[in-house]
Amino acid sequence: MKKTIILAVAGAALALAGCNDMCGGQKHTLYMHAHRGEPSLAPQNTRESIKLAFDLGARMIETDCHLTKEGQIIIVHAKKEMKNVWGMNKDPKDLTLDELKNTKLAHPENYDAKYANCRMPTLEELFAVMPKDKKFEVEIKTYGPEFAKKLDDARAKYGLKRENIYITSFQGDAVKDFKKQYPDYTTLFIVHMKKDKEGKLPYTAESLIAKAKDLGVEQVALGGYRNVDREFVKKLQDAGFVVGIWQVENLDDLAYAAKLKVDRICSNFASKLRDEYNTIKNLELK
């Protein structure tokens, strides 16, 4: 059994390390970024988790933004996270900044003691700890006419370049409006390629290309990526789009990403996955 597991892991790593057959004799570069920081090590979407991910080698971090009741930008994912991480069964957009900032972790015992006093940060607080040579992907959860300017003002306040901040959302209208106001930001459209009861996907490659072009985005991020193949991804890339997938959590997922030849991946275990891959990528398997 152990030998089988070792061979499976090694094979997954070699799918990326070699990649010659799949990539026409050329190695394929795959960029990885950290989803909500390092959520397995520190509370997700906190300043501490984001900083830890950068410290552990991440080149890009993805995080989630809501507008509070009074229109401030707070970092938190959604109602489920509010309940599971923060112990509040409420929607963040229905709460004030003070109410959100004063919320304590529901289960501090799940993390190292140094994270016991983590709080939900504002976008400005995250920008304050972001290295100026790294990248930051901001996922819009709730959007309003003031969102784009507030984000751009916060970016400028901490001396960050627009080219280092990516704007992304499942809400096509949000990224389209943001792009209209600030065309020099890179924007992404996120889709979940989940099959319906009849086994149909929400988009064909052609319809997704048309949608992405209408939104004016440069990149597309695919969830449910096991439901698409290399041909689907190639059509998007040939149309000029950078293609990412989420979430890539282990070496088997990583090997599948290599077969798809996507441009980038997102992971909840970015540092662990990077370490595991680096440990065995030079393995000679006979």
PDB file of N, CA, C and O in Angstrom, residues 149-189:
ATOM      1  N   LYS A 149     -13.591  53.479  -6.168  1.00  0.00           N
ATOM      2  CA  LYS A 149     -12.783  54.625  -5.735  1.00  0.00           C
ATOM      3  C   LYS A 149     -12.156  54.364  -4.373  1.00  0.00           C
ATOM      4  O   LYS A 149     -10.987  54.716  -4.138  1.00  0.00           O
ATOM      5  N   LYS A 150     -12.904  53.748  -3.460  1.00  0.00           N
ATOM      6  CA  LYS A 150     -12.347  53.466  -2.136  1.00  0.00           C
ATOM      7  C   LYS A 150     -11.173  52.505  -2.231  1.00  0.00           C
ATOM      8  O   LYS A 150     -10.162  52.667  -1.539  1.00  0.00           O
ATOM      9  N   LEU A 151     -11.291  51.506  -3.089  1.00  0.00           N
ATOM     10  CA  LEU A 151     -10.178  50.579  -3.266  1.00  0.00           C
ATOM     11  C   LEU A 151      -8.972  51.283  -3.869  1.00  0.00           C
ATOM     12  O   LEU A 151      -7.841  51.119  -3.393  1.00  0.00           O
ATOM     13  N   ASP A 152      -9.197  52.085  -4.888  1.00  0.00           N
ATOM     14  CA  ASP A 152      -8.079  52.770  -5.531  1.00  0.00           C
ATOM     15  C   ASP A 152      -7.429  53.780  -4.597  1.00  0.00           C
ATOM     16  O   ASP A 152      -6.205  53.933  -4.593  1.00  0.00           O
ATOM     17  N   ASP A 153      -8.212  54.458  -3.787  1.00  0.00           N
ATOM     18  CA  ASP A 153      -7.652  55.396  -2.811  1.00  0.00           C
ATOM     19  C   ASP A 153      -6.799  54.659  -1.778  1.00  0.00           C
ATOM     20  O   ASP A 153      -5.717  55.133  -1.389  1.00  0.00           O
ATOM     21  N   ALA A 154      -7.269  53.483  -1.332  1.00  0.00           N
ATOM     22  CA  ALA A 154      -6.512  52.694  -0.354  1.00  0.00           C
ATOM     23  C   ALA A 154      -5.206  52.207  -0.961  1.00  0.00           C
ATOM     24  O   ALA A 154      -4.150  52.219  -0.308  1.00  0.00           O
ATOM     25  N   ARG A 155      -5.256  51.783  -2.206  1.00  0.00           N
ATOM     26  CA  ARG A 155      -4.039  51.344  -2.911  1.00  0.00           C
ATOM     27  C   ARG A 155      -3.020  52.472  -2.972  1.00  0.00           C
ATOM     28  O   ARG A 155      -1.829  52.284  -2.637  1.00  0.00           O
ATOM     29  N   ALA A 156      -3.469  53.649  -3.370  1.00  0.00           N
ATOM     30  CA  ALA A 156      -2.564  54.794  -3.506  1.00  0.00           C
ATOM     31  C   ALA A 156      -1.975  55.202  -2.152  1.00  0.00           C
ATOM     32  O   ALA A 156      -0.797  55.582  -2.060  1.00  0.00           O
ATOM     33  N   LYS A 157      -2.778  55.111  -1.113  1.00  0.00           N
ATOM     34  CA  LYS A 157      -2.333  55.496   0.230  1.00  0.00           C
ATOM     35  C   LYS A 157      -1.113  54.698   0.667  1.00  0.00           C
ATOM     36  O   LYS A 157      -0.218  55.229   1.344  1.00  0.00           O
ATOM     37  N   TYR A 158      -1.038  53.431   0.272  1.00  0.00           N
ATOM     38  CA  TYR A 158       0.070  52.577   0.696  1.00  0.00           C
ATOM     39  C   TYR A 158       1.102  52.348  -0.403  1.00  0.00           C
ATOM     40  O   TYR A 158       1.945  51.457  -0.305  1.00  0.00           O
ATOM     41  N   GLY A 159       1.054  53.179  -1.438  1.00  0.00           N
ATOM     42  CA  GLY A 159       2.099  53.166  -2.451  1.00  0.00           C
ATOM     43  C   GLY A 159       2.144  51.924  -3.311  1.00  0.00           C
ATOM     44  O   GLY A 159       3.202  51.552  -3.823  1.00  0.00           O
ATOM     45  N   LEU A 160       1.002  51.272  -3.497  1.00  0.00           N
ATOM     46  CA  LEU A 160       0.940  50.069  -4.328  1.00  0.00           C
ATOM     47  C   LEU A 160       0.576  50.435  -5.762  1.00  0.00           C
ATOM     48  O   LEU A 160      -0.133  51.406  -6.011  1.00  0.00           O
ATOM     49  N   LYS A 161       1.066  49.643  -6.697  1.00  0.00           N
ATOM     50  CA  LYS A 161       0.784  49.901  -8.101  1.00  0.00           C
ATOM     51  C   LYS A 161      -0.532  49.231  -8.509  1.00  0.00           C
ATOM     52  O   LYS A 161      -0.850  48.139  -8.042  1.00  0.00           O
ATOM     53  N   ARG A 162      -1.253  49.864  -9.402  1.00  0.00           N
ATOM     54  CA  ARG A 162      -2.493  49.270  -9.896  1.00  0.00           C
ATOM     55  C   ARG A 162      -2.226  47.926 -10.573  1.00  0.00           C
ATOM     56  O   ARG A 162      -3.044  47.013 -10.493  1.00  0.00           O
ATOM     57  N   GLU A 163      -1.077  47.801 -11.200  1.00  0.00           N
ATOM     58  CA  GLU A 163      -0.771  46.556 -11.906  1.00  0.00           C
ATOM     59  C   GLU A 163      -0.611  45.379 -10.954  1.00  0.00           C
ATOM     60  O   GLU A 163      -0.656  44.219 -11.379  1.00  0.00           O
ATOM     61  N   ASN A 164      -0.435  45.639  -9.675  1.00  0.00           N
ATOM     62  CA  ASN A 164      -0.274  44.573  -8.688  1.00  0.00           C
ATOM     63  C   ASN A 164      -1.575  44.188  -8.000  1.00  0.00           C
ATOM     64  O   ASN A 164      -1.596  43.277  -7.169  1.00  0.00           O
ATOM     65  N   ILE A 165      -2.666  44.878  -8.325  1.00  0.00           N
ATOM     66  CA  ILE A 165      -3.963  44.584  -7.734  1.00  0.00           C
ATOM     67  C   ILE A 165      -4.893  44.061  -8.817  1.00  0.00           C
ATOM     68  O   ILE A 165      -5.162  44.743  -9.800  1.00  0.00           O
ATOM     69  N   TYR A 166      -5.366  42.841  -8.651  1.00  0.00           N
ATOM     70  CA  TYR A 166      -6.307  42.242  -9.594  1.00  0.00           C
ATOM     71  C   TYR A 166      -7.716  42.303  -8.999  1.00  0.00           C
ATOM     72  O   TYR A 166      -7.902  42.079  -7.805  1.00  0.00           O
ATOM     73  N   ILE A 167      -8.692  42.578  -9.840  1.00  0.00           N
ATOM     74  CA  ILE A 167     -10.082  42.674  -9.402  1.00  0.00           C
ATOM     75  C   ILE A 167     -10.865  41.504  -9.989  1.00  0.00           C
ATOM     76  O   ILE A 167     -10.850  41.290 -11.198  1.00  0.00           O
ATOM     77  N   THR A 168     -11.564  40.766  -9.130  1.00  0.00           N
ATOM     78  CA  THR A 168     -12.237  39.563  -9.588  1.00  0.00           C
ATOM     79  C   THR A 168     -13.581  39.402  -8.902  1.00  0.00           C
ATOM     80  O   THR A 168     -13.796  39.899  -7.788  1.00  0.00           O
ATOM     81  N   SER A 169     -14.503  38.703  -9.559  1.00  0.00           N
ATOM     82  CA  SER A 169     -15.806  38.460  -8.958  1.00  0.00           C
ATOM     83  C   SER A 169     -16.599  37.451  -9.784  1.00  0.00           C
ATOM     84  O   SER A 169     -16.367  37.291 -10.986  1.00  0.00           O
ATOM     85  N   PHE A 170     -17.540  36.773  -9.118  1.00  0.00           N
ATOM     86  CA  PHE A 170     -18.556  35.997  -9.825  1.00  0.00           C
ATOM     87  C   PHE A 170     -19.573  36.934 -10.477  1.00  0.00           C
ATOM     88  O   PHE A 170     -20.295  36.534 -11.380  1.00  0.00           O
ATOM     89  N   GLN A 171     -19.626  38.163  -9.972  1.00  0.00           N
ATOM     90  CA  GLN A 171     -20.588  39.148 -10.453  1.00  0.00           C
ATOM     91  C   GLN A 171     -19.997  39.890 -11.656  1.00  0.00           C
ATOM     92  O   GLN A 171     -19.172  40.788 -11.507  1.00  0.00           O
ATOM     93  N   GLY A 172     -20.425  39.487 -12.838  1.00  0.00           N
ATOM     94  CA  GLY A 172     -19.881  40.096 -14.041  1.00  0.00           C
ATOM     95  C   GLY A 172     -20.080  41.596 -14.093  1.00  0.00           C
ATOM     96  O   GLY A 172     -19.180  42.344 -14.502  1.00  0.00           O
ATOM     97  N   ASP A 173     -21.234  42.073 -13.643  1.00  0.00           N
ATOM     98  CA  ASP A 173     -21.511  43.506 -13.693  1.00  0.00           C
ATOM     99  C   ASP A 173     -20.549  44.297 -12.812  1.00  0.00           C
ATOM    100  O   ASP A 173     -20.206  45.444 -13.128  1.00  0.00           O
ATOM    101  N   ALA A 174     -20.103  43.681 -11.708  1.00  0.00           N
ATOM    102  CA  ALA A 174     -19.188  44.365 -10.799  1.00  0.00           C
ATOM    103  C   ALA A 174     -17.825  44.580 -11.457  1.00  0.00           C
ATOM    104  O   ALA A 174     -17.280  45.687 -11.434  1.00  0.00           O
ATOM    105  N   VAL A 175     -17.258  43.529 -12.049  1.00  0.00           N
ATOM    106  CA  VAL A 175     -15.941  43.691 -12.676  1.00  0.00           C
ATOM    107  C   VAL A 175     -16.040  44.576 -13.924  1.00  0.00           C
ATOM    108  O   VAL A 175     -15.112  45.328 -14.242  1.00  0.00           O
ATOM    109  N   LYS A 176     -17.165  44.516 -14.602  1.00  0.00           N
ATOM    110  CA  LYS A 176     -17.351  45.358 -15.787  1.00  0.00           C
ATOM    111  C   LYS A 176     -17.390  46.829 -15.402  1.00  0.00           C
ATOM    112  O   LYS A 176     -16.756  47.684 -16.049  1.00  0.00           O
ATOM    113  N   ASP A 177     -18.115  47.139 -14.323  1.00  0.00           N
ATOM    114  CA  ASP A 177     -18.197  48.528 -13.875  1.00  0.00           C
ATOM    115  C   ASP A 177     -16.853  49.018 -13.344  1.00  0.00           C
ATOM    116  O   ASP A 177     -16.440  50.150 -13.613  1.00  0.00           O
ATOM    117  N   PHE A 178     -16.172  48.152 -12.584  1.00  0.00           N
ATOM    118  CA  PHE A 178     -14.855  48.534 -12.061  1.00  0.00           C
ATOM    119  C   PHE A 178     -13.901  48.831 -13.213  1.00  0.00           C
ATOM    120  O   PHE A 178     -13.173  49.826 -13.190  1.00  0.00           O
ATOM    121  N   LYS A 179     -13.902  47.971 -14.211  1.00  0.00           N
ATOM    122  CA  LYS A 179     -13.022  48.141 -15.369  1.00  0.00           C
ATOM    123  C   LYS A 179     -13.341  49.434 -16.120  1.00  0.00           C
ATOM    124  O   LYS A 179     -12.436  50.107 -16.626  1.00  0.00           O
ATOM    125  N   LYS A 180     -14.604  49.778 -16.175  1.00  0.00           N
ATOM    126  CA  LYS A 180     -15.004  51.014 -16.852  1.00  0.00           C
ATOM    127  C   LYS A 180     -14.450  52.227 -16.133  1.00  0.00           C
ATOM    128  O   LYS A 180     -14.003  53.193 -16.767  1.00  0.00           O
ATOM    129  N   GLN A 181     -14.443  52.180 -14.801  1.00  0.00           N
ATOM    130  CA  GLN A 181     -13.933  53.306 -14.014  1.00  0.00           C
ATOM    131  C   GLN A 181     -12.414  53.353 -13.995  1.00  0.00           C
ATOM    132  O   GLN A 181     -11.813  54.431 -14.031  1.00  0.00           O
ATOM    133  N   TYR A 182     -11.785  52.179 -13.923  1.00  0.00           N
ATOM    134  CA  TYR A 182     -10.325  52.094 -13.815  1.00  0.00           C
ATOM    135  C   TYR A 182      -9.815  51.041 -14.797  1.00  0.00           C
ATOM    136  O   TYR A 182      -9.518  49.906 -14.428  1.00  0.00           O
ATOM    137  N   PRO A 183      -9.680  51.403 -16.062  1.00  0.00           N
ATOM    138  CA  PRO A 183      -9.341  50.421 -17.100  1.00  0.00           C
ATOM    139  C   PRO A 183      -7.953  49.812 -16.985  1.00  0.00           C
ATOM    140  O   PRO A 183      -7.683  48.774 -17.606  1.00  0.00           O
ATOM    141  N   ASP A 184      -7.047  50.413 -16.196  1.00  0.00           N
ATOM    142  CA  ASP A 184      -5.701  49.863 -16.112  1.00  0.00           C
ATOM    143  C   ASP A 184      -5.536  48.802 -15.021  1.00  0.00           C
ATOM    144  O   ASP A 184      -4.433  48.303 -14.799  1.00  0.00           O
ATOM    145  N   TYR A 185      -6.617  48.429 -14.341  1.00  0.00           N
ATOM    146  CA  TYR A 185      -6.560  47.280 -13.444  1.00  0.00           C
ATOM    147  C   TYR A 185      -6.802  46.001 -14.248  1.00  0.00           C
ATOM    148  O   TYR A 185      -7.607  45.986 -15.190  1.00  0.00           O
ATOM    149  N   THR A 186      -6.131  44.917 -13.870  1.00  0.00           N
ATOM    150  CA  THR A 186      -6.415  43.604 -14.431  1.00  0.00           C
ATOM    151  C   THR A 186      -7.682  43.068 -13.772  1.00  0.00           C
ATOM    152  O   THR A 186      -7.822  43.112 -12.545  1.00  0.00           O
ATOM    153  N   THR A 187      -8.616  42.560 -14.583  1.00  0.00           N
ATOM    154  CA  THR A 187      -9.868  42.041 -14.032  1.00  0.00           C
ATOM    155  C   THR A 187     -10.076  40.583 -14.437  1.00  0.00           C
ATOM    156  O   THR A 187      -9.610  40.139 -15.485  1.00  0.00           O
ATOM    157  N   LEU A 188     -10.791  39.844 -13.579  1.00  0.00           N
ATOM    158  CA  LEU A 188     -11.064  38.427 -13.791  1.00  0.00           C
ATOM    159  C   LEU A 188     -12.550  38.166 -13.607  1.00  0.00           C
ATOM    160  O   LEU A 188     -13.205  38.797 -12.776  1.00  0.00           O
ATOM    161  N   PHE A 189     -13.038  37.201 -14.340  1.00  0.00           N
ATOM    162  CA  PHE A 189     -14.397  36.705 -14.153  1.00  0.00           C
ATOM    163  C   PHE A 189     -14.305  35.286 -13.619  1.00  0.00           C
ATOM    164  O   PHE A 189     -13.631  34.432 -14.204  1.00  0.00           O
TER     165      PHE A 189
END
